[in-house]
PDB file of C-alpha atoms in Angstrom:
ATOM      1  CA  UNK Q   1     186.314 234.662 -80.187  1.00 65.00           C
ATOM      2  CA  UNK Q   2     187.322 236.061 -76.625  1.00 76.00           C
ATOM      3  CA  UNK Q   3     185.497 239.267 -75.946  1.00 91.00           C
ATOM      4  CA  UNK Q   4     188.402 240.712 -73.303  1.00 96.00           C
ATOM      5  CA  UNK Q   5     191.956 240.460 -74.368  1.00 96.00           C
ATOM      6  CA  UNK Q   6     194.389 241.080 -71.563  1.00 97.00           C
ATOM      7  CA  UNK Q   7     197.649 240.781 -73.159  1.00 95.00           C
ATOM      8  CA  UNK Q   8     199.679 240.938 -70.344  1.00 95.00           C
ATOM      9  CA  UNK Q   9     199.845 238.001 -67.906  1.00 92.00           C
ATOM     10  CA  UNK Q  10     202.532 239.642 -65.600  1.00 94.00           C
ATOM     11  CA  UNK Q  11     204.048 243.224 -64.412  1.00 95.00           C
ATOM     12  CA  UNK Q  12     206.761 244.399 -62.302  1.00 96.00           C
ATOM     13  CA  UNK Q  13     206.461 248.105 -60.970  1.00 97.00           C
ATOM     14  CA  UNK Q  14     208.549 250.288 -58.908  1.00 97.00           C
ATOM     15  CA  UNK Q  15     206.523 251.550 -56.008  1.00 97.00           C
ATOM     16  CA  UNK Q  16     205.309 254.922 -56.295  1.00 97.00           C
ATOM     17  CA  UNK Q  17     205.456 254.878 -59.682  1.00 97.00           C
ATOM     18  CA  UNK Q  18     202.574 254.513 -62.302  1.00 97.00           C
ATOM     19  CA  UNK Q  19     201.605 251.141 -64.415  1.00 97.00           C
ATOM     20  CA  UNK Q  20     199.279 250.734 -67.238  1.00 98.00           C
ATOM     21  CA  UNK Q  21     197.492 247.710 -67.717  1.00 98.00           C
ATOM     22  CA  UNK Q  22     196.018 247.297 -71.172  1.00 98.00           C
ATOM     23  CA  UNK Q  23     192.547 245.473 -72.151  1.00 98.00           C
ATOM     24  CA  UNK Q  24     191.048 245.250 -75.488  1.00 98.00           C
ATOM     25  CA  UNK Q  25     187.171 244.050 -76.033  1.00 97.00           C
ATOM     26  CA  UNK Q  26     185.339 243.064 -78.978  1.00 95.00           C
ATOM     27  CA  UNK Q  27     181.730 243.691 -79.357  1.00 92.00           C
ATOM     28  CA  UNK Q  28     179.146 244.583 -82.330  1.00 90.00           C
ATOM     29  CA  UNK Q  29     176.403 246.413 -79.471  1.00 89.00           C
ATOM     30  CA  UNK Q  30     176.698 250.175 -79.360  1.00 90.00           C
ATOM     31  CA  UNK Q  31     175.868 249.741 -75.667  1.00 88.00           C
ATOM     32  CA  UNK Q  32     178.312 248.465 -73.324  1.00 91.00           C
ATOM     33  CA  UNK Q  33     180.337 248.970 -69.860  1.00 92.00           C
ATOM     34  CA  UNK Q  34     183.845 247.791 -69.069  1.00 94.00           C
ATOM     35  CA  UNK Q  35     184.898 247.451 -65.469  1.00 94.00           C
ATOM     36  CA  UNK Q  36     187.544 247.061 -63.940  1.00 97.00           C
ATOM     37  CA  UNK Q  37     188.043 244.471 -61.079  1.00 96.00           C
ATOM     38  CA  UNK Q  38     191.464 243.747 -58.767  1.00 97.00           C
ATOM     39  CA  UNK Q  39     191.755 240.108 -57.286  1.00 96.00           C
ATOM     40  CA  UNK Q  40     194.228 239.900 -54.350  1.00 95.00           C
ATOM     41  CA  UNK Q  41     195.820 236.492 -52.977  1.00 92.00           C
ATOM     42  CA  UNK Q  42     192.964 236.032 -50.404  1.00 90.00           C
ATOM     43  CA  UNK Q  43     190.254 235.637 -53.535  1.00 91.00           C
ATOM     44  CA  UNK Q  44     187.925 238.435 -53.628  1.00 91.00           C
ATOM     45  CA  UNK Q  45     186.899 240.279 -56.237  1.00 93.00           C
ATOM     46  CA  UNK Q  46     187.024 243.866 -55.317  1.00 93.00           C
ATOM     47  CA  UNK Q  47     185.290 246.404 -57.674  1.00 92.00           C
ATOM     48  CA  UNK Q  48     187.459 249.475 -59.173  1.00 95.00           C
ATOM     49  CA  UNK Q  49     185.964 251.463 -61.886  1.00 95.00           C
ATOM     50  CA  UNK Q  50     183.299 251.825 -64.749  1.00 93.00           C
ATOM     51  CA  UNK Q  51     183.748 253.057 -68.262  1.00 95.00           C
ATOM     52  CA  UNK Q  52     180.305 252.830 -70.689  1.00 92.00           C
ATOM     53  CA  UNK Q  53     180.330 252.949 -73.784  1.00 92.00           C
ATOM     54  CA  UNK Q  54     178.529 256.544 -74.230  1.00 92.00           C
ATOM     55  CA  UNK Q  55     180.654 258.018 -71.515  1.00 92.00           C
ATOM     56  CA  UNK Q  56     182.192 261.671 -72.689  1.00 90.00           C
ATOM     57  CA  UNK Q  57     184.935 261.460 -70.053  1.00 94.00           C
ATOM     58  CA  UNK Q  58     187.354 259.238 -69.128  1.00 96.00           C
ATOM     59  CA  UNK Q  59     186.337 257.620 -66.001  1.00 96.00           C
ATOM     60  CA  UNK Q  60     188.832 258.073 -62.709  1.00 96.00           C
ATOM     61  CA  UNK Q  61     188.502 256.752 -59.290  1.00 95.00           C
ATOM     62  CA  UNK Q  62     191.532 257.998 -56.654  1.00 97.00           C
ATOM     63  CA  UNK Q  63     194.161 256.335 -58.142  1.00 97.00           C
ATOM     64  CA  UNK Q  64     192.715 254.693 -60.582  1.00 98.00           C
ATOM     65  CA  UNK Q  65     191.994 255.624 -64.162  1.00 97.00           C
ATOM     66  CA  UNK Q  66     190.819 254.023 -67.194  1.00 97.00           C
ATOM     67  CA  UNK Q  67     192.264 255.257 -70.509  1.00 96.00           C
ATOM     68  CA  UNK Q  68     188.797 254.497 -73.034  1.00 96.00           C
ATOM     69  CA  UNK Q  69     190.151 254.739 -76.852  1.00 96.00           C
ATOM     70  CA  UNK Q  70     186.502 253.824 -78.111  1.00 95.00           C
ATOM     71  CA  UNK Q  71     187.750 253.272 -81.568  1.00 95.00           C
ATOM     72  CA  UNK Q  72     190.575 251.129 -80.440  1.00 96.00           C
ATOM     73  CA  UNK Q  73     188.144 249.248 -78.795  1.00 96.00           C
ATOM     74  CA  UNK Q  74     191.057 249.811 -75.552  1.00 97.00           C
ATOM     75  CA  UNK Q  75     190.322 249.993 -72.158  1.00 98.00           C
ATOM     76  CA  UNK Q  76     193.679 250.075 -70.494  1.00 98.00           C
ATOM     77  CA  UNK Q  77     193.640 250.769 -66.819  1.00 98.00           C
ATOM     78  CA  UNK Q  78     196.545 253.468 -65.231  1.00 98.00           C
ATOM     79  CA  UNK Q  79     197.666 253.263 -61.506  1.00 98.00           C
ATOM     80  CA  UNK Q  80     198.814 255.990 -60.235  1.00 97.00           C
ATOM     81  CA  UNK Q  81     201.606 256.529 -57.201  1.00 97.00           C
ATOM     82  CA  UNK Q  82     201.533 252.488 -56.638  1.00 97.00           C
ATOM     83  CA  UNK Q  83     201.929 251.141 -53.537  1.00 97.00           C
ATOM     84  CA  UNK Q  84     202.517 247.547 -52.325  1.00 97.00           C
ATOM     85  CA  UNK Q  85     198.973 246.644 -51.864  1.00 97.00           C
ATOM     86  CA  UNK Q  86     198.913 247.115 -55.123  1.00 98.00           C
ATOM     87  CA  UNK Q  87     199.998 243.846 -55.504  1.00 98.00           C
ATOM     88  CA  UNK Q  88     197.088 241.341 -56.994  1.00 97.00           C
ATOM     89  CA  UNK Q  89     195.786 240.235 -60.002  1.00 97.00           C
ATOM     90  CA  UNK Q  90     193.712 242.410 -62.231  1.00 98.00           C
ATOM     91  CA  UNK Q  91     190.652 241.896 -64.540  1.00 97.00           C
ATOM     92  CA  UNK Q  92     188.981 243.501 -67.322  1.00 97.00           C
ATOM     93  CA  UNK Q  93     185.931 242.636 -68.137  1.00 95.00           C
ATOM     94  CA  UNK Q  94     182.939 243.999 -70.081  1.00 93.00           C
ATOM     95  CA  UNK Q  95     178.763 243.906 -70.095  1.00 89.00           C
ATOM     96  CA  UNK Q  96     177.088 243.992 -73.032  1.00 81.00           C
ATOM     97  CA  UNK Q  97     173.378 245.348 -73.869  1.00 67.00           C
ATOM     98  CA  UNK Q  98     171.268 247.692 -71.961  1.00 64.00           C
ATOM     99  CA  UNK Q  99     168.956 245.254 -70.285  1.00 62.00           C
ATOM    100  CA  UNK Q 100     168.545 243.468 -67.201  1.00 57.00           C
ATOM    101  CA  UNK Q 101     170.967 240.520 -68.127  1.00 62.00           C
ATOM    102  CA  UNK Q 102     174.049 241.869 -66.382  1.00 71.00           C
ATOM    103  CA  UNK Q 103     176.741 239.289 -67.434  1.00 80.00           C
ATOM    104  CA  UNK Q 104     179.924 240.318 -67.188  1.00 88.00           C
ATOM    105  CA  UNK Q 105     182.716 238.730 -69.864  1.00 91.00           C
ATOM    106  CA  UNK Q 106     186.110 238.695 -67.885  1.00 93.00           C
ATOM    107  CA  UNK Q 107     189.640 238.509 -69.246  1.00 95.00           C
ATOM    108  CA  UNK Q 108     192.251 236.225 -68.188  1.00 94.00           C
ATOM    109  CA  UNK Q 109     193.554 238.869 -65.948  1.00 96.00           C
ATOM    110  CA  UNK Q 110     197.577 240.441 -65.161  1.00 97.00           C
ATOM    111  CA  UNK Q 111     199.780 239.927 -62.174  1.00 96.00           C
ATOM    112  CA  UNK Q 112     200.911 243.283 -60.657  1.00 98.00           C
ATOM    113  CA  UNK Q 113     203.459 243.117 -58.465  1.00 97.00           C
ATOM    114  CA  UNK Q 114     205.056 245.758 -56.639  1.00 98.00           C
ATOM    115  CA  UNK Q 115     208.398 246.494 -55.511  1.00 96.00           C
ATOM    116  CA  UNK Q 116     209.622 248.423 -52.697  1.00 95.00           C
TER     117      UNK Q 116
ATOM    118  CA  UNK E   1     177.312 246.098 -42.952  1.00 63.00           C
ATOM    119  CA  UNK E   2     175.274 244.667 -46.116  1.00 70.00           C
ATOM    120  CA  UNK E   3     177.502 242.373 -48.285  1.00 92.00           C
ATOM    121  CA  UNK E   4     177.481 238.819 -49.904  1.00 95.00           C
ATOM    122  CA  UNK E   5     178.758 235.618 -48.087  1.00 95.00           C
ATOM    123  CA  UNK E   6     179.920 232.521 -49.126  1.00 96.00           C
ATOM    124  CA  UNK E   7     180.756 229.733 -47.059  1.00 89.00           C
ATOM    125  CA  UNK E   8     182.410 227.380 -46.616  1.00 90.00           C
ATOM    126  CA  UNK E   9     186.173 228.970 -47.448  1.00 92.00           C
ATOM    127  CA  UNK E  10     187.255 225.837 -48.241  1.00 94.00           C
ATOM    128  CA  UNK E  11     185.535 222.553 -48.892  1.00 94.00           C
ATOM    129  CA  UNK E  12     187.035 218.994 -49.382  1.00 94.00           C
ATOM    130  CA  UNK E  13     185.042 216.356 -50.862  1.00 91.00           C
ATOM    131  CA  UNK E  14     185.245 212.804 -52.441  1.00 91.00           C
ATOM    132  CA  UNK E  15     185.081 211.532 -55.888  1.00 90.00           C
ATOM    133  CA  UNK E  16     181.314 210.835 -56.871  1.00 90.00           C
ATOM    134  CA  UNK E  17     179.567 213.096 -54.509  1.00 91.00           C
ATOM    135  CA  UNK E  18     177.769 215.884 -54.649  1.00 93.00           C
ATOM    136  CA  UNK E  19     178.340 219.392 -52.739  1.00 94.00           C
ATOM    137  CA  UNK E  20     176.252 222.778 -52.665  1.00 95.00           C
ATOM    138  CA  UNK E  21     177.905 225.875 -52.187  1.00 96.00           C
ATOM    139  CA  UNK E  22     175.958 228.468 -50.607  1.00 96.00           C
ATOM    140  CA  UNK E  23     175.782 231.823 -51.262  1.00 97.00           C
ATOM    141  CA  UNK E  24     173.687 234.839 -49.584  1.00 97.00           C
ATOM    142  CA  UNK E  25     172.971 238.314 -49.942  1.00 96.00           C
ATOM    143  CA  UNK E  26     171.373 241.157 -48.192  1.00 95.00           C
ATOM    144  CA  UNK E  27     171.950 244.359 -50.793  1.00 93.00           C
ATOM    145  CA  UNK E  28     168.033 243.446 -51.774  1.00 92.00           C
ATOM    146  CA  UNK E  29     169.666 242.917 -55.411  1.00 91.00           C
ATOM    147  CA  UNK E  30     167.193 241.013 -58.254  1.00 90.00           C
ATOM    148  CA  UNK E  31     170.272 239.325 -59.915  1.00 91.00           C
ATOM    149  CA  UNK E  32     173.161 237.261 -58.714  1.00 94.00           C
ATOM    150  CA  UNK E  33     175.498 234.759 -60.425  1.00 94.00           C
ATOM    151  CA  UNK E  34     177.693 231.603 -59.877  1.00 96.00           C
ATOM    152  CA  UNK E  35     181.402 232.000 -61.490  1.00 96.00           C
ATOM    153  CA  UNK E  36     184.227 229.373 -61.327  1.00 97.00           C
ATOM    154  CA  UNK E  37     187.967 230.533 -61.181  1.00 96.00           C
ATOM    155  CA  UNK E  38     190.746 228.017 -62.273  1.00 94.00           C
ATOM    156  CA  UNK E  39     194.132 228.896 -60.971  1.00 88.00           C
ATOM    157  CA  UNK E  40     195.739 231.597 -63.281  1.00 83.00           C
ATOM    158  CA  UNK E  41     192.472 232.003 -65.635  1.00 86.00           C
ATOM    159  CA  UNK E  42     190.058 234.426 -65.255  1.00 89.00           C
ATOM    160  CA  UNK E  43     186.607 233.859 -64.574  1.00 94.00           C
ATOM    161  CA  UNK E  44     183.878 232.125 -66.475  1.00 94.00           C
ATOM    162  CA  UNK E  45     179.625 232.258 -65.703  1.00 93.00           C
ATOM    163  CA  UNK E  46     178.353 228.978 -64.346  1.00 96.00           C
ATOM    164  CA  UNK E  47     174.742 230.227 -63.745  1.00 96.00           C
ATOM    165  CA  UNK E  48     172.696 233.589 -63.271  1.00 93.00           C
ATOM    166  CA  UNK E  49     169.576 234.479 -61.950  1.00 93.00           C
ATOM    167  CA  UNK E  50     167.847 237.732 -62.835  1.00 89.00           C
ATOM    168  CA  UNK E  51     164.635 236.916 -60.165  1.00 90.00           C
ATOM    169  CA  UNK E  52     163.245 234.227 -57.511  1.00 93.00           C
ATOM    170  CA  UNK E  53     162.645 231.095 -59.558  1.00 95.00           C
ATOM    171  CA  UNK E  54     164.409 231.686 -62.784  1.00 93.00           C
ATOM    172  CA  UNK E  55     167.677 231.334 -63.694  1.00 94.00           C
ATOM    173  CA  UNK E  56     170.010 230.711 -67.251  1.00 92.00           C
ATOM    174  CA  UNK E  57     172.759 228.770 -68.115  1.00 94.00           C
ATOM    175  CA  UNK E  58     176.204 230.309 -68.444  1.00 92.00           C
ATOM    176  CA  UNK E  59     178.857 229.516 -70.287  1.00 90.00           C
ATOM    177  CA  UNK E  60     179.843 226.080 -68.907  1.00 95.00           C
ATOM    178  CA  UNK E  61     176.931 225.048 -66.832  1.00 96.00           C
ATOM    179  CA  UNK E  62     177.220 221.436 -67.290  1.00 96.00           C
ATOM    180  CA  UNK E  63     177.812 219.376 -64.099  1.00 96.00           C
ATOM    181  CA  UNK E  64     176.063 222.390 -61.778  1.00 97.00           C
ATOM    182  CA  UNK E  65     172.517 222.936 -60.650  1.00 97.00           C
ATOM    183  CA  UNK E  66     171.139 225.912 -59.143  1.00 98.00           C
ATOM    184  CA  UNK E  67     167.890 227.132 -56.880  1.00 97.00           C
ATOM    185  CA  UNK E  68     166.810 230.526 -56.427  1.00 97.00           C
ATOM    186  CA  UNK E  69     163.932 230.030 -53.996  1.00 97.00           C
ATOM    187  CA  UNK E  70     164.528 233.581 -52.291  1.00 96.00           C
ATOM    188  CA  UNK E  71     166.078 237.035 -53.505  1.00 95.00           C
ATOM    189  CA  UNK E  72     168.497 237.005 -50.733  1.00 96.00           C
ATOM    190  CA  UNK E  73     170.033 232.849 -51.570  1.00 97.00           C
ATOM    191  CA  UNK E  74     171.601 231.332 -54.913  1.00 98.00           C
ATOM    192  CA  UNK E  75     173.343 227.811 -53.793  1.00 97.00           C
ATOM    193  CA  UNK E  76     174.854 226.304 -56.502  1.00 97.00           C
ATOM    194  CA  UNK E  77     175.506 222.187 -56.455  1.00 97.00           C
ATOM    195  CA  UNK E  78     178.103 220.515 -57.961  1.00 96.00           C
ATOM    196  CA  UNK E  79     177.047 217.522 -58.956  1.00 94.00           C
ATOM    197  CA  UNK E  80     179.236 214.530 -59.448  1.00 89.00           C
ATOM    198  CA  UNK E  81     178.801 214.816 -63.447  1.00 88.00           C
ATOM    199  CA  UNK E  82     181.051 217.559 -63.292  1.00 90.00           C
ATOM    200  CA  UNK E  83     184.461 215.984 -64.743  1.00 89.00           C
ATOM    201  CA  UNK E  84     186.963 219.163 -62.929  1.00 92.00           C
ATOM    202  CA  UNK E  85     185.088 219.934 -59.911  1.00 94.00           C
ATOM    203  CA  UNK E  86     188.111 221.442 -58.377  1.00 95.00           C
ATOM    204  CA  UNK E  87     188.075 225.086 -58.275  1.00 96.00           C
ATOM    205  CA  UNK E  88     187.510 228.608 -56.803  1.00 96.00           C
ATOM    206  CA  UNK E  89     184.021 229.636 -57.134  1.00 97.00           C
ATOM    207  CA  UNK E  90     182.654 232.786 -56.219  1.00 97.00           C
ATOM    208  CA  UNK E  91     179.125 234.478 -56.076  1.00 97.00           C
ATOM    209  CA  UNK E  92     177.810 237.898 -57.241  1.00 94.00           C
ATOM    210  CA  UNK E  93     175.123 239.861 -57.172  1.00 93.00           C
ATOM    211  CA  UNK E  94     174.057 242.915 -59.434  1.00 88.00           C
ATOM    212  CA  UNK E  95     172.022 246.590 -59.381  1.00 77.00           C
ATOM    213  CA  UNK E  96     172.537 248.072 -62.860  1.00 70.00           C
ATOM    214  CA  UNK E  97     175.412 246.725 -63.974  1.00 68.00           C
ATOM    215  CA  UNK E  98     177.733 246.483 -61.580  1.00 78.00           C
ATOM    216  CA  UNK E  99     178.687 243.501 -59.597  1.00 86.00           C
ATOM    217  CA  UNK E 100     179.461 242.835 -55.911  1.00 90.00           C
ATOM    218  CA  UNK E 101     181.223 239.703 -55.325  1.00 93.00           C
ATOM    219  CA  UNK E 102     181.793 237.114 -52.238  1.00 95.00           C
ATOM    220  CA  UNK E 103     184.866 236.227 -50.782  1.00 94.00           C
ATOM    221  CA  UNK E 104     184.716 232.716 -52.292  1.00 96.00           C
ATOM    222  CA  UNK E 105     184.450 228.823 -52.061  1.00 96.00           C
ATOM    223  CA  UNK E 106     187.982 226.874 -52.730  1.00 96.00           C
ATOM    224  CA  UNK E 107     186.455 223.615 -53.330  1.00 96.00           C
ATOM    225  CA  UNK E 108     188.759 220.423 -53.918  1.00 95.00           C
ATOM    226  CA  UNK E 109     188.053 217.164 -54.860  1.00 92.00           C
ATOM    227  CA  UNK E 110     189.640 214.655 -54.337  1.00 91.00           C
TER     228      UNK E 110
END
């Protein structure tokens, strides 16, 4: 069974405007972290924000901020104000357990692309 | 400025033969990982290593090989058993959790 659902291949937004992204996970551990990771045309993987699973708050970074519904098992990333380098792909993906075997599960990722 | 490097950017190679990747790091992390990319997919675990000279299969770790002889190096070969060799493959490395990736190694085969 996938572990990340990313039900959205592909997504038009108006620049300067905001764009949710959604993710769903599936896992039976209690202890987990979903991240969230934006790929653009050149290939690199570039690191944008941690949820874990005992987190209180939502977790926000500038622009960025993940909407955790921990009995939804949802962990739909928000954009704020985008702007054209905006424009990449976008991954979900999610650790499980608490020890030192950090392997990440990824999701098949969405398209963002933004329009002047 | 500390970071993770992969090169080549892109490497060509025949049917049949065999080609390491190489992949280095100087954040002093204990773990790093080998991850293939096919175009429009997301990303799936080749290999990881958690500490010099030991290292796990991933999810579709048949056809690779991997070495961790040194904190800072993880090469990863792909060996000619490996039936869809062409792909993007990038490296990572980890400190509690989260992971740092490379810029990449487009590798076709031809």
């Amino acid at each position: 069974a996938q572990k990340i659902t990313q039900t959205q291949p592909g997504m038009f937004v108006q620049e300067k405007e905001a764009v949710t992204l959604d993710c769903t996970y599936d896992t039976s551990d209690p202890s987990y972290g979903l991240f969230w990771y934006k790929q653009p045309s050149s290939g690199e993987m570039i690191f944008l924000i941690y949820q874990g699973s005992y987190d209180q708050q939502n977790a926000t970074e500038g622009r960025y901020s993940l909407n955790f519904q921990k009995a939804r098992k949802s962990a739909n990333l928000v954009i704020s104000a985008s702007q054209l380098g905006d424009s990449a792909m976008y991954f979900c993906a999610m650790r499980e357990g608490r020890g030192a075997d950090y392997k990440l599960s990824f999701g098949a990722g969405t398209t963002v692309t933004v329009r002047a | 400025d500390g970071g993770i490097t992969q090169s080549p950017k892109y490497l060509f190679r025949k049917e049949g033969q065999n080609v390491t990747l190489s992949c280095e790091q100087n954040l002093n992390h204990d773990a790093m990982y080998w991850y293939r990319q096919d175009p429009g997919q997301g990303l799936r675990l080749i290999y990881y290593s958690q500490i010099v000279n030991d290292f796990q299969k991933g999810d579709i770790a048949e056809g690779y090989s991997v070495s961790r002889e040194k904190k800072e190096s993880f090469p990863l070969t792909v060996t000619s058993a490996q039936k869809n060799p062409t792909a993007f493959y990038l490296c990572a490395s980890s400190r509690r959790g989260e992971q740092y990736f490379g810029p990449g190694t487009r590798l076709t085969v031809t």
